[in-house]
Amino acid sequence: MFNIERWQEIFEAISKNKLRTFLTGISVASGIFILVILLGAGKGLQNGIEKQFENDAKGIIEVWSEKTTKEYKGLNPGREIQLRNSDYELSSKKFDTEIDKKTSIRNTWGGIISYGKESGNYQFRGVSPDYLFLENATIVNGRFINSNDVKNNEKVAAIGLKVKQDLFKEQDPIGKEILINGINFKVIGVFMDPSGEREESRVYMPMTTNQRAYGAGDKITGMQFVLNKKDNYDEALAQSKKFTEGVKKLLKSKNIIAPNDESAIGVYNSVEEAKQFYDLNLFIRLFFWWVGICTIIAGVVGVSNIMLIVVKERTKEIGIRKALGASPFSIISMILHESIFITTIAGFTGLLASLLLLEFVGPMVQSEYFRNPEVDFGVALTTLVLLVFAGAMAGFFPAYRAAKIKPIVALRDE
């Protein structure tokens, strides 16, 4: 029975070994403290990666053209492949049922953009209305390009927050005229991008306007697609792989490219790319679990060692108890109670300290790939239960050894 007298015995036994008990408790508490902190750090890393690559979860697929590397149908390698509106339209029509969002892109890396006396060198792009979603940008003033702008070849532009700050300072740019490589465009919106200043140093305009204003004809730089959402990652990955292979095959056939030429049509599959980061995060979290568990094992071994010392020091007491009729079970129970008591108190202290640290300090630790470290309370509590169980197992073997001592041998012990 675990009664008042037993509690008094436990406190008396612990008080006789204050230093050893304290050091063992520190070892156990630090074990669960480190494990919970590492689990929280792993979650923070996962949150950071998910935030950084949240676009990848949408299933973005980018397609562009490069040079051929293989001879095909009498055409020499080294041909520069030029994508055109017809490539975009053919791809969109062929895979229409699989596509959720889409845009063609014509990119100009360096353009002189000016307003009044202010000017700068910025990147500008011809795009479709869906591009705002693809870029994960947010309109903070005005609006983005719409279908009427594209249809009517409107000379309008949405500028990034950095462009607005450089050219307009504190002025409201909406409705103002800017010069983009010598051609007037009316500012209809200002956007911000979570990826940072580089993306906010861009200007977007309707694709049709871009092609007509700058004499590009029907040429495009590339195209982007977002596929229909799937229920799980494996389905999304399989869908994206099938789509990319289909698009590459279609464009190779249209542009007379060898089927085995892997360089002429470039494809970036963000879903497949994201898997590498999620796998890396999984390995890091498993490593954290391993380090934390090893630390806890070290603490449990310490509990086992102190219980062995306790048994050695209390050999005569155990012999007297057995001589007075104490059963082996009562001896084992006595030692186990001490082991469980030490493990539970130390484990709970470490758990509480780690949860408080994550709760109050965690939100202050923010970086590009690390956000909101946290740990599920159920997981933390389960860890504590397992720790207590491990502490019981650690105390069982010394307890069993104590129960096997013969009274006559124990009474002779010095």
Short mmCIF file of C-alpha atoms in Angstrom, two decimals:
data_model
loop_
_atom_site.label_atom_id
_atom_site.label_comp_id
_atom_site.label_asym_id
_atom_site.label_seq_id
_atom_site.Cartn_x
_atom_site.Cartn_y
_atom_site.Cartn_z
CA MET A 1 0.00 0.00 0.00
CA PHE A 2 1.25 3.50 -0.89
CA ASN A 3 0.29 5.24 2.37
CA ILE A 4 1.47 8.10 4.59
CA GLU A 5 4.11 5.95 6.25
CA ARG A 6 5.53 5.02 2.86
CA TRP A 7 5.73 8.69 1.85
CA GLN A 8 7.62 9.42 5.07
CA GLU A 9 10.04 6.60 4.32
CA ILE A 10 10.63 7.96 0.81
CA PHE A 11 11.34 11.48 2.07
CA GLU A 12 13.69 10.14 4.75
CA ALA A 13 15.57 8.03 2.20
CA ILE A 14 15.87 10.95 -0.19
CA SER A 15 17.02 13.32 2.56
CA LYS A 16 19.90 10.95 3.39
CA ASN A 17 21.15 11.21 -0.21
CA LYS A 18 20.38 14.84 -0.95
CA LEU A 19 23.32 15.52 -3.26
CA ARG A 20 23.01 12.33 -5.30
CA THR A 21 19.24 12.76 -5.55
CA PHE A 22 19.61 16.38 -6.61
CA LEU A 23 22.16 15.56 -9.31
CA THR A 24 20.04 12.69 -10.60
CA GLY A 25 16.97 14.90 -10.65
CA ILE A 26 18.88 17.56 -12.59
CA SER A 27 19.93 14.91 -15.12
CA VAL A 28 16.35 13.68 -15.61
CA ALA A 29 14.87 17.19 -15.71
CA SER A 30 17.44 18.37 -18.22
CA GLY A 31 16.71 15.31 -20.37
CA ILE A 32 13.02 16.05 -20.80
CA PHE A 33 13.75 19.80 -20.96
CA ILE A 34 16.14 19.30 -23.87
CA LEU A 35 13.77 16.88 -25.63
CA VAL A 36 10.79 19.26 -25.47
CA ILE A 37 12.90 22.25 -26.53
CA LEU A 38 14.28 20.25 -29.47
CA LEU A 39 10.76 19.15 -30.47
CA GLY A 40 9.65 22.78 -30.29
CA ALA A 41 12.64 23.83 -32.40
CA GLY A 42 11.77 21.14 -34.93
CA LYS A 43 8.22 22.47 -35.16
CA GLY A 44 9.55 26.01 -35.52
CA LEU A 45 11.76 24.86 -38.37
CA GLN A 46 8.79 23.14 -40.02
CA ASN A 47 6.67 26.29 -39.68
CA GLY A 48 9.45 28.37 -41.20
CA ILE A 49 9.90 26.04 -44.15
CA GLU A 50 6.16 25.86 -44.76
CA LYS A 51 5.95 29.67 -44.71
CA GLN A 52 8.94 30.06 -46.99
CA PHE A 53 7.66 27.52 -49.48
CA GLU A 54 3.93 28.06 -49.10
CA ASN A 55 3.73 28.73 -52.84
CA ASP A 56 5.05 25.23 -53.49
CA ALA A 57 2.00 23.73 -51.80
CA LYS A 58 -0.13 25.39 -54.49
CA GLY A 59 1.45 23.22 -57.16
CA ILE A 60 3.21 25.93 -59.20
CA ILE A 61 4.90 24.69 -62.35
CA GLU A 62 7.12 27.00 -64.39
CA VAL A 63 8.04 26.35 -68.03
CA TRP A 64 10.68 28.14 -70.12
CA SER A 65 12.83 27.49 -73.20
CA GLU A 66 16.57 27.05 -73.68
CA LYS A 67 18.93 25.73 -76.37
CA THR A 68 18.72 22.30 -77.95
CA THR A 69 21.57 19.89 -77.26
CA LYS A 70 20.73 17.13 -79.76
CA GLU A 71 20.39 16.93 -83.54
CA TYR A 72 16.83 16.18 -84.65
CA LYS A 73 15.21 15.86 -88.08
CA GLY A 74 18.17 17.48 -89.81
CA LEU A 75 18.31 20.41 -87.40
CA ASN A 76 21.63 20.99 -85.63
CA PRO A 77 21.98 21.22 -81.83
CA GLY A 78 22.41 24.66 -80.29
CA ARG A 79 19.14 26.10 -81.64
CA GLU A 80 17.57 28.73 -79.39
CA ILE A 81 13.96 27.71 -78.75
CA GLN A 82 11.52 30.62 -78.57
CA LEU A 83 8.19 30.09 -76.82
CA ARG A 84 5.19 31.91 -78.28
CA ASN A 85 1.57 32.63 -77.49
CA SER A 86 0.59 29.51 -79.41
CA ASP A 87 2.69 27.34 -77.05
CA TYR A 88 0.86 28.80 -74.06
CA GLU A 89 -2.56 28.47 -75.69
CA LEU A 90 -1.90 24.90 -76.82
CA SER A 91 -0.69 23.83 -73.37
CA SER A 92 -3.62 25.54 -71.64
CA LYS A 93 -6.14 23.88 -73.95
CA LYS A 94 -4.52 20.43 -73.78
CA PHE A 95 -4.49 20.31 -69.95
CA ASP A 96 -7.45 22.59 -69.28
CA THR A 97 -9.16 20.17 -66.84
CA GLU A 98 -6.03 19.93 -64.68
CA ILE A 99 -5.20 23.65 -64.48
CA ASP A 100 -6.55 25.98 -61.81
CA LYS A 101 -4.51 29.15 -62.50
CA LYS A 102 -2.28 30.08 -65.43
CA THR A 103 -0.27 32.90 -66.98
CA SER A 104 2.20 33.51 -69.75
CA ILE A 105 5.15 35.77 -68.94
CA ARG A 106 7.34 38.11 -70.93
CA ASN A 107 10.18 39.37 -68.81
CA THR A 108 12.48 42.38 -69.26
CA TRP A 109 15.26 42.26 -66.70
CA GLY A 110 16.44 45.85 -66.84
CA GLY A 111 14.06 48.67 -67.65
CA ILE A 112 14.41 52.39 -67.01
CA ILE A 113 11.29 53.44 -65.11
CA SER A 114 10.80 57.06 -64.14
CA TYR A 115 8.33 59.49 -62.61
CA GLY A 116 9.10 63.19 -62.59
CA LYS A 117 12.72 63.64 -61.56
CA GLU A 118 13.00 60.16 -60.03
CA SER A 119 14.08 57.12 -62.03
CA GLY A 120 15.58 53.70 -61.56
CA ASN A 121 16.42 50.41 -63.19
CA TYR A 122 13.72 47.81 -62.49
CA GLN A 123 12.45 44.55 -63.89
CA PHE A 124 9.07 44.64 -65.66
CA ARG A 125 6.88 41.81 -66.87
CA GLY A 126 3.93 41.22 -69.12
CA VAL A 127 1.53 38.89 -67.29
CA SER A 128 -2.07 37.71 -67.03
CA PRO A 129 -4.51 38.46 -64.14
CA ASP A 130 -3.82 35.08 -62.45
CA TYR A 131 -0.22 36.12 -61.87
CA LEU A 132 -1.09 37.90 -58.62
CA PHE A 133 -2.13 34.56 -57.11
CA LEU A 134 0.87 32.74 -58.56
CA GLU A 135 3.29 35.28 -57.11
CA ASN A 136 1.44 35.23 -53.75
CA ALA A 137 1.50 39.03 -53.81
CA THR A 138 -1.00 41.31 -52.08
CA ILE A 139 -2.45 44.53 -53.46
CA VAL A 140 -2.07 47.24 -50.81
CA ASN A 141 -3.42 50.09 -52.93
CA GLY A 142 -5.54 50.14 -56.06
CA ARG A 143 -5.98 46.94 -58.05
CA PHE A 144 -4.13 44.40 -60.19
CA ILE A 145 -4.37 43.80 -63.93
CA ASN A 146 -7.71 42.36 -65.04
CA SER A 147 -9.02 40.58 -68.13
CA ASN A 148 -10.29 43.83 -69.72
CA ASP A 149 -6.79 45.32 -69.47
CA VAL A 150 -5.43 42.32 -71.36
CA LYS A 151 -8.25 42.29 -73.93
CA ASN A 152 -8.03 46.01 -74.67
CA ASN A 153 -4.22 46.33 -74.56
CA GLU A 154 -4.48 48.93 -71.80
CA LYS A 155 -1.29 50.80 -70.87
CA VAL A 156 -1.63 50.20 -67.15
CA ALA A 157 0.84 48.86 -64.58
CA ALA A 158 0.94 47.52 -61.03
CA ILE A 159 4.14 48.52 -59.25
CA GLY A 160 5.94 46.93 -56.33
CA LEU A 161 6.17 48.62 -52.94
CA LYS A 162 9.91 49.27 -53.44
CA VAL A 163 9.27 50.97 -56.79
CA LYS A 164 6.56 53.11 -55.18
CA GLN A 165 8.88 54.16 -52.35
CA ASP A 166 11.73 55.00 -54.75
CA LEU A 167 9.72 56.95 -57.32
CA PHE A 168 6.77 58.41 -55.40
CA LYS A 169 8.09 58.70 -51.84
CA GLU A 170 5.01 59.65 -49.78
CA GLN A 171 2.77 60.43 -52.76
CA ASP A 172 -0.18 58.26 -53.80
CA PRO A 173 0.85 56.74 -57.16
CA ILE A 174 -2.63 55.58 -58.24
CA GLY A 175 -3.62 57.28 -61.50
CA LYS A 176 -0.16 58.78 -62.04
CA GLU A 177 1.76 58.26 -65.32
CA ILE A 178 5.17 56.57 -65.27
CA LEU A 179 7.62 56.05 -68.13
CA ILE A 180 8.73 52.45 -68.74
CA ASN A 181 11.52 52.40 -71.32
CA GLY A 182 10.10 55.58 -72.81
CA ILE A 183 6.43 54.54 -72.93
CA ASN A 184 3.73 55.99 -70.67
CA PHE A 185 1.79 53.66 -68.34
CA LYS A 186 -0.84 54.58 -65.76
CA VAL A 187 -0.29 53.15 -62.28
CA ILE A 188 -3.39 51.21 -61.20
CA GLY A 189 -2.05 49.39 -58.14
CA VAL A 190 0.72 48.84 -55.62
CA PHE A 191 1.58 45.34 -54.40
CA MET A 192 3.70 43.85 -51.66
CA ASP A 193 5.34 40.46 -51.85
CA PRO A 194 6.16 38.21 -48.85
CA SER A 195 9.36 37.09 -50.57
CA GLY A 196 10.90 40.51 -50.01
CA GLU A 197 12.37 43.57 -51.65
CA ARG A 198 13.62 41.88 -54.82
CA GLU A 199 10.08 40.93 -55.88
CA GLU A 200 8.80 44.36 -54.84
CA SER A 201 11.24 45.97 -57.29
CA ARG A 202 9.13 44.77 -60.23
CA VAL A 203 6.39 46.26 -62.38
CA TYR A 204 3.62 44.18 -63.96
CA MET A 205 1.60 45.07 -67.05
CA PRO A 206 -0.85 43.23 -69.35
CA MET A 207 0.87 40.67 -71.57
CA THR A 208 -0.80 41.96 -74.73
CA THR A 209 0.28 45.52 -74.00
CA ASN A 210 3.83 44.45 -73.28
CA GLN A 211 4.14 42.53 -76.54
CA ARG A 212 2.65 45.35 -78.64
CA ALA A 213 4.39 48.28 -76.93
CA TYR A 214 7.86 46.74 -77.11
CA GLY A 215 7.63 45.02 -80.49
CA ALA A 216 7.77 41.46 -79.14
CA GLY A 217 5.14 40.09 -81.52
CA ASP A 218 3.86 36.83 -80.05
CA LYS A 219 7.02 35.96 -78.13
CA ILE A 220 6.89 35.00 -74.45
CA THR A 221 9.62 34.24 -71.93
CA GLY A 222 7.78 31.42 -70.19
CA MET A 223 4.56 30.31 -68.56
CA GLN A 224 3.33 29.28 -65.15
CA PHE A 225 0.54 26.96 -64.05
CA VAL A 226 -1.15 26.04 -60.79
CA LEU A 227 -2.80 22.64 -60.83
CA ASN A 228 -6.08 21.70 -59.21
CA LYS A 229 -5.72 20.97 -55.49
CA LYS A 230 -5.39 17.35 -54.43
CA ASP A 231 -6.34 15.76 -51.11
CA ASN A 232 -2.80 14.77 -50.13
CA TYR A 233 0.82 15.40 -51.03
CA ASP A 234 1.42 12.09 -52.81
CA GLU A 235 -1.50 12.69 -55.17
CA ALA A 236 -0.34 16.26 -55.83
CA LEU A 237 3.19 15.05 -56.55
CA ALA A 238 1.99 12.35 -58.96
CA GLN A 239 -0.29 14.85 -60.72
CA SER A 240 2.48 17.44 -61.10
CA LYS A 241 4.94 14.90 -62.50
CA LYS A 242 2.40 13.68 -65.04
CA PHE A 243 1.61 17.27 -66.03
CA THR A 244 5.26 18.32 -66.46
CA GLU A 245 6.03 15.28 -68.61
CA GLY A 246 2.95 15.98 -70.73
CA VAL A 247 3.81 19.66 -71.25
CA LYS A 248 7.42 18.88 -72.16
CA LYS A 249 6.33 16.23 -74.65
CA LEU A 250 3.79 18.61 -76.21
CA LEU A 251 6.24 21.52 -76.55
CA LYS A 252 9.02 19.31 -77.91
CA SER A 253 6.71 18.00 -80.58
CA LYS A 254 5.51 21.49 -81.57
CA ASN A 255 9.01 23.03 -81.66
CA ILE A 256 10.75 20.07 -83.39
CA ILE A 257 12.92 19.04 -80.43
CA ALA A 258 14.35 15.55 -79.94
CA PRO A 259 12.24 13.58 -77.42
CA ASN A 260 15.38 12.72 -75.41
CA ASP A 261 16.69 16.33 -75.33
CA GLU A 262 16.21 17.31 -71.67
CA SER A 263 17.73 20.79 -72.01
CA ALA A 264 15.59 22.53 -74.63
CA ILE A 265 12.48 22.90 -72.45
CA GLY A 266 13.10 23.82 -68.83
CA VAL A 267 10.54 22.91 -66.19
CA TYR A 268 10.48 23.73 -62.47
CA ASN A 269 8.06 21.60 -60.46
CA SER A 270 7.65 23.32 -57.09
CA VAL A 271 5.72 20.38 -55.59
CA GLU A 272 8.61 18.03 -56.27
CA GLU A 273 11.13 20.61 -55.08
CA ALA A 274 9.21 21.14 -51.83
CA LYS A 275 9.48 17.43 -51.01
CA GLN A 276 13.23 17.82 -50.51
CA PHE A 277 12.71 20.48 -47.86
CA TYR A 278 9.98 18.53 -46.07
CA ASP A 279 12.20 15.41 -46.09
CA LEU A 280 15.08 17.46 -44.70
CA ASN A 281 12.83 18.80 -41.97
CA LEU A 282 11.72 15.24 -41.11
CA PHE A 283 15.33 14.10 -40.76
CA ILE A 284 16.16 17.08 -38.55
CA ARG A 285 13.17 16.37 -36.28
CA LEU A 286 14.11 12.68 -36.05
CA PHE A 287 17.63 13.76 -35.10
CA PHE A 288 16.18 16.03 -32.40
CA TRP A 289 14.14 13.10 -31.06
CA TRP A 290 17.26 10.94 -31.00
CA VAL A 291 19.32 13.53 -29.10
CA GLY A 292 16.51 14.16 -26.60
CA ILE A 293 15.86 10.47 -25.99
CA CYS A 294 19.57 9.80 -25.48
CA THR A 295 19.63 12.61 -22.91
CA ILE A 296 16.63 11.10 -21.10
CA ILE A 297 18.25 7.65 -21.14
CA ALA A 298 21.30 9.18 -19.49
CA GLY A 299 19.05 10.56 -16.76
CA VAL A 300 17.25 7.24 -16.31
CA VAL A 301 20.61 5.46 -16.01
CA GLY A 302 21.44 7.96 -13.27
CA VAL A 303 18.23 7.01 -11.45
CA SER A 304 19.14 3.34 -11.74
CA ASN A 305 22.62 4.01 -10.36
CA ILE A 306 21.37 5.96 -7.36
CA MET A 307 18.86 3.19 -6.61
CA LEU A 308 21.73 0.67 -6.61
CA ILE A 309 23.58 2.86 -4.11
CA VAL A 310 20.42 3.19 -2.02
CA VAL A 311 20.01 -0.59 -1.97
CA LYS A 312 23.65 -1.01 -0.96
CA GLU A 313 23.40 1.54 1.85
CA ARG A 314 20.12 0.13 3.14
CA THR A 315 21.10 -3.53 3.01
CA LYS A 316 20.80 -3.97 6.80
CA GLU A 317 17.47 -2.17 6.86
CA ILE A 318 16.19 -4.45 4.11
CA GLY A 319 17.48 -7.48 6.03
CA ILE A 320 15.65 -6.38 9.17
CA ARG A 321 12.44 -5.80 7.24
CA LYS A 322 12.64 -9.25 5.71
CA ALA A 323 13.46 -10.82 9.10
CA LEU A 324 10.31 -9.16 10.49
CA GLY A 325 8.23 -10.69 7.70
CA ALA A 326 8.33 -8.13 4.91
CA SER A 327 7.45 -9.72 1.58
CA PRO A 328 9.63 -9.40 -1.55
CA PHE A 329 6.83 -7.35 -3.13
CA SER A 330 6.93 -4.77 -0.31
CA ILE A 331 10.72 -4.44 -0.71
CA ILE A 332 10.39 -3.96 -4.49
CA SER A 333 7.54 -1.52 -3.96
CA MET A 334 9.60 0.53 -1.51
CA ILE A 335 12.48 0.98 -3.96
CA LEU A 336 10.19 1.55 -6.95
CA HIS A 337 8.29 4.28 -5.15
CA GLU A 338 11.51 6.18 -4.56
CA SER A 339 12.58 5.77 -8.20
CA ILE A 340 9.19 6.88 -9.55
CA PHE A 341 9.03 9.80 -7.13
CA ILE A 342 12.41 11.16 -8.24
CA THR A 343 11.64 10.66 -11.94
CA THR A 344 8.17 12.20 -11.75
CA ILE A 345 9.17 15.32 -9.83
CA ALA A 346 12.29 15.91 -11.96
CA GLY A 347 10.45 15.13 -15.21
CA PHE A 348 7.54 17.43 -14.40
CA THR A 349 9.97 20.23 -13.47
CA GLY A 350 11.83 19.85 -16.77
CA LEU A 351 8.57 19.68 -18.74
CA LEU A 352 7.14 22.79 -17.07
CA ALA A 353 10.35 24.77 -17.57
CA SER A 354 10.55 23.84 -21.26
CA LEU A 355 6.88 24.67 -21.95
CA LEU A 356 7.23 28.04 -20.23
CA LEU A 357 10.36 28.81 -22.24
CA LEU A 358 8.62 27.96 -25.53
CA GLU A 359 5.54 29.93 -24.52
CA PHE A 360 7.28 33.17 -23.57
CA VAL A 361 10.61 33.14 -25.42
CA GLY A 362 9.60 31.17 -28.53
CA PRO A 363 7.54 33.96 -30.19
CA MET A 364 10.53 36.30 -29.87
CA VAL A 365 12.74 33.98 -31.92
CA GLN A 366 11.75 34.59 -35.53
CA SER A 367 13.85 34.22 -38.67
CA GLU A 368 13.40 33.45 -42.33
CA TYR A 369 13.30 29.69 -41.83
CA PHE A 370 12.22 29.52 -38.19
CA ARG A 371 8.80 30.60 -36.90
CA ASN A 372 6.65 29.99 -33.81
CA PRO A 373 8.44 27.08 -32.09
CA GLU A 374 5.88 25.02 -30.22
CA VAL A 375 5.20 21.50 -29.03
CA ASP A 376 1.92 19.65 -28.80
CA PHE A 377 0.95 19.34 -25.12
CA GLY A 378 -0.26 15.78 -25.70
CA VAL A 379 3.16 14.80 -27.05
CA ALA A 380 4.89 16.49 -24.10
CA LEU A 381 2.62 14.71 -21.59
CA THR A 382 3.16 11.37 -23.33
CA THR A 383 6.90 11.97 -23.10
CA LEU A 384 6.57 12.55 -19.35
CA VAL A 385 4.54 9.33 -18.91
CA LEU A 386 7.16 7.37 -20.84
CA LEU A 387 9.85 8.97 -18.69
CA VAL A 388 8.10 7.90 -15.49
CA PHE A 389 7.70 4.39 -16.89
CA ALA A 390 11.41 4.34 -17.77
CA GLY A 391 12.19 5.53 -14.25
CA ALA A 392 10.12 2.65 -12.85
CA MET A 393 12.01 0.20 -15.03
CA ALA A 394 15.29 1.79 -13.93
CA GLY A 395 14.35 1.23 -10.28
CA PHE A 396 12.99 -2.28 -10.82
CA PHE A 397 16.32 -4.05 -11.20
CA PRO A 398 17.88 -2.61 -8.04
CA ALA A 399 14.56 -3.34 -6.27
CA TYR A 400 14.55 -6.92 -7.49
CA ARG A 401 18.13 -7.31 -6.32
CA ALA A 402 17.12 -5.97 -2.91
CA ALA A 403 14.20 -8.41 -2.70
CA LYS A 404 16.56 -11.36 -3.34
CA ILE A 405 18.84 -10.52 -0.40
CA LYS A 406 18.67 -13.10 2.37
CA PRO A 407 18.06 -11.63 5.86
CA ILE A 408 21.11 -13.35 7.43
CA VAL A 409 23.41 -12.03 4.68
CA ALA A 410 21.95 -8.54 4.91
CA LEU A 411 22.41 -8.39 8.71
CA ARG A 412 26.10 -9.34 8.35
CA ASP A 413 26.72 -6.56 5.80
CA GLU A 414 29.04 -3.76 6.91
#
